[in-house]
Amino acid sequence: MKRVFIFCLLWLALLTFGCSDKRAETLFETAELEELQNNPDHACQLYEELITTYPESKYARSARKRLDALGR
């Protein structure tokens, strides 16, 4: 029973982290599209949300670089 519980916890953790990475990716891609559509204010808002919500993701590092490039 203990092994089943541990397995379930590990599975849940993997599922949770996998979903958050996809959400971070979606936020980053949406912000990039906003930049391409000449809407830097909304792009910055999305980059900031990404950094706040997913600070350890690879997309957060990229979002910080984009904010620097946009002068924010």
mmCIF file of C-alpha atoms in Angstrom:
data_model
loop_
_atom_site.group_PDB
_atom_site.id
_atom_site.type_symbol
_atom_site.label_atom_id
_atom_site.label_comp_id
_atom_site.label_asym_id
_atom_site.label_seq_id
_atom_site.Cartn_x
_atom_site.Cartn_y
_atom_site.Cartn_z
ATOM 1 C CA MET A 1 0.000 0.000 0.000
ATOM 2 C CA LYS A 2 2.820 2.380 0.844
ATOM 3 C CA ARG A 3 4.406 1.830 -2.594
ATOM 4 C CA VAL A 4 1.132 2.626 -4.322
ATOM 5 C CA PHE A 5 0.845 5.851 -2.340
ATOM 6 C CA ILE A 6 4.412 6.890 -3.196
ATOM 7 C CA PHE A 7 3.854 6.018 -6.852
ATOM 8 C CA CYS A 8 0.690 8.139 -6.913
ATOM 9 C CA LEU A 9 2.502 11.087 -5.345
ATOM 10 C CA LEU A 10 5.322 10.868 -7.874
ATOM 11 C CA TRP A 11 2.882 10.565 -10.748
ATOM 12 C CA LEU A 12 0.924 13.585 -9.521
ATOM 13 C CA ALA A 13 4.119 15.636 -9.185
ATOM 14 C CA LEU A 14 5.197 14.765 -12.719
ATOM 15 C CA LEU A 15 1.773 15.588 -14.065
ATOM 16 C CA THR A 16 1.702 18.927 -12.270
ATOM 17 C CA PHE A 17 5.145 20.025 -13.424
ATOM 18 C CA GLY A 18 4.467 18.924 -16.985
ATOM 19 C CA CYS A 19 1.314 21.019 -17.147
ATOM 20 C CA SER A 20 2.951 24.105 -15.674
ATOM 21 C CA ASP A 21 5.747 23.974 -18.234
ATOM 22 C CA LYS A 22 3.174 23.852 -21.028
ATOM 23 C CA ARG A 23 1.341 26.828 -19.513
ATOM 24 C CA ALA A 24 4.606 28.773 -19.292
ATOM 25 C CA GLU A 25 5.324 27.942 -22.918
ATOM 26 C CA THR A 26 1.855 29.112 -23.947
ATOM 27 C CA LEU A 27 2.278 32.401 -22.082
ATOM 28 C CA PHE A 28 5.658 32.991 -23.707
ATOM 29 C CA GLU A 29 4.384 32.241 -27.209
ATOM 30 C CA THR A 30 1.367 34.494 -26.693
ATOM 31 C CA ALA A 31 3.618 37.318 -25.517
ATOM 32 C CA GLU A 32 5.803 36.857 -28.599
ATOM 33 C CA LEU A 33 2.723 37.124 -30.807
ATOM 34 C CA GLU A 34 1.698 40.304 -29.015
ATOM 35 C CA GLU A 35 5.122 41.752 -29.798
ATOM 36 C CA LEU A 36 4.758 40.813 -33.460
ATOM 37 C CA GLN A 37 1.355 42.504 -33.523
ATOM 38 C CA ASN A 38 2.950 45.707 -32.208
ATOM 39 C CA ASN A 39 1.361 45.433 -28.772
ATOM 40 C CA PRO A 40 4.369 45.689 -26.441
ATOM 41 C CA ASP A 41 2.347 46.658 -23.363
ATOM 42 C CA HIS A 42 0.333 43.449 -23.421
ATOM 43 C CA ALA A 43 3.452 41.435 -24.274
ATOM 44 C CA CYS A 44 5.209 42.853 -21.208
ATOM 45 C CA GLN A 45 2.206 42.077 -19.042
ATOM 46 C CA LEU A 46 2.292 38.449 -20.199
ATOM 47 C CA TYR A 47 6.063 38.196 -19.713
ATOM 48 C CA GLU A 48 5.701 39.565 -16.175
ATOM 49 C CA GLU A 49 2.903 37.095 -15.406
ATOM 50 C CA LEU A 50 5.086 34.258 -16.660
ATOM 51 C CA ILE A 51 8.026 35.364 -14.503
ATOM 52 C CA THR A 52 5.820 35.691 -11.426
ATOM 53 C CA THR A 53 3.947 32.423 -11.882
ATOM 54 C CA TYR A 54 6.763 30.211 -13.212
ATOM 55 C CA PRO A 55 10.000 31.841 -11.978
ATOM 56 C CA GLU A 56 12.151 28.713 -12.378
ATOM 57 C CA SER A 57 11.089 27.796 -15.900
ATOM 58 C CA LYS A 58 13.314 28.216 -18.936
ATOM 59 C CA TYR A 59 10.615 30.492 -20.348
ATOM 60 C CA ALA A 60 10.954 32.855 -17.387
ATOM 61 C CA ARG A 61 14.611 33.383 -18.254
ATOM 62 C CA SER A 62 13.658 34.124 -21.849
ATOM 63 C CA ALA A 63 10.868 36.439 -20.697
ATOM 64 C CA ARG A 64 13.346 38.448 -18.597
ATOM 65 C CA LYS A 65 15.529 38.861 -21.681
ATOM 66 C CA ARG A 66 12.550 40.045 -23.731
ATOM 67 C CA LEU A 67 11.576 42.553 -21.033
ATOM 68 C CA ASP A 68 15.135 43.899 -21.066
ATOM 69 C CA ALA A 69 15.021 44.170 -24.856
ATOM 70 C CA LEU A 70 11.740 46.066 -24.598
ATOM 71 C CA GLY A 71 13.242 48.417 -22.027
ATOM 72 C CA ARG A 72 11.067 47.292 -19.136
#
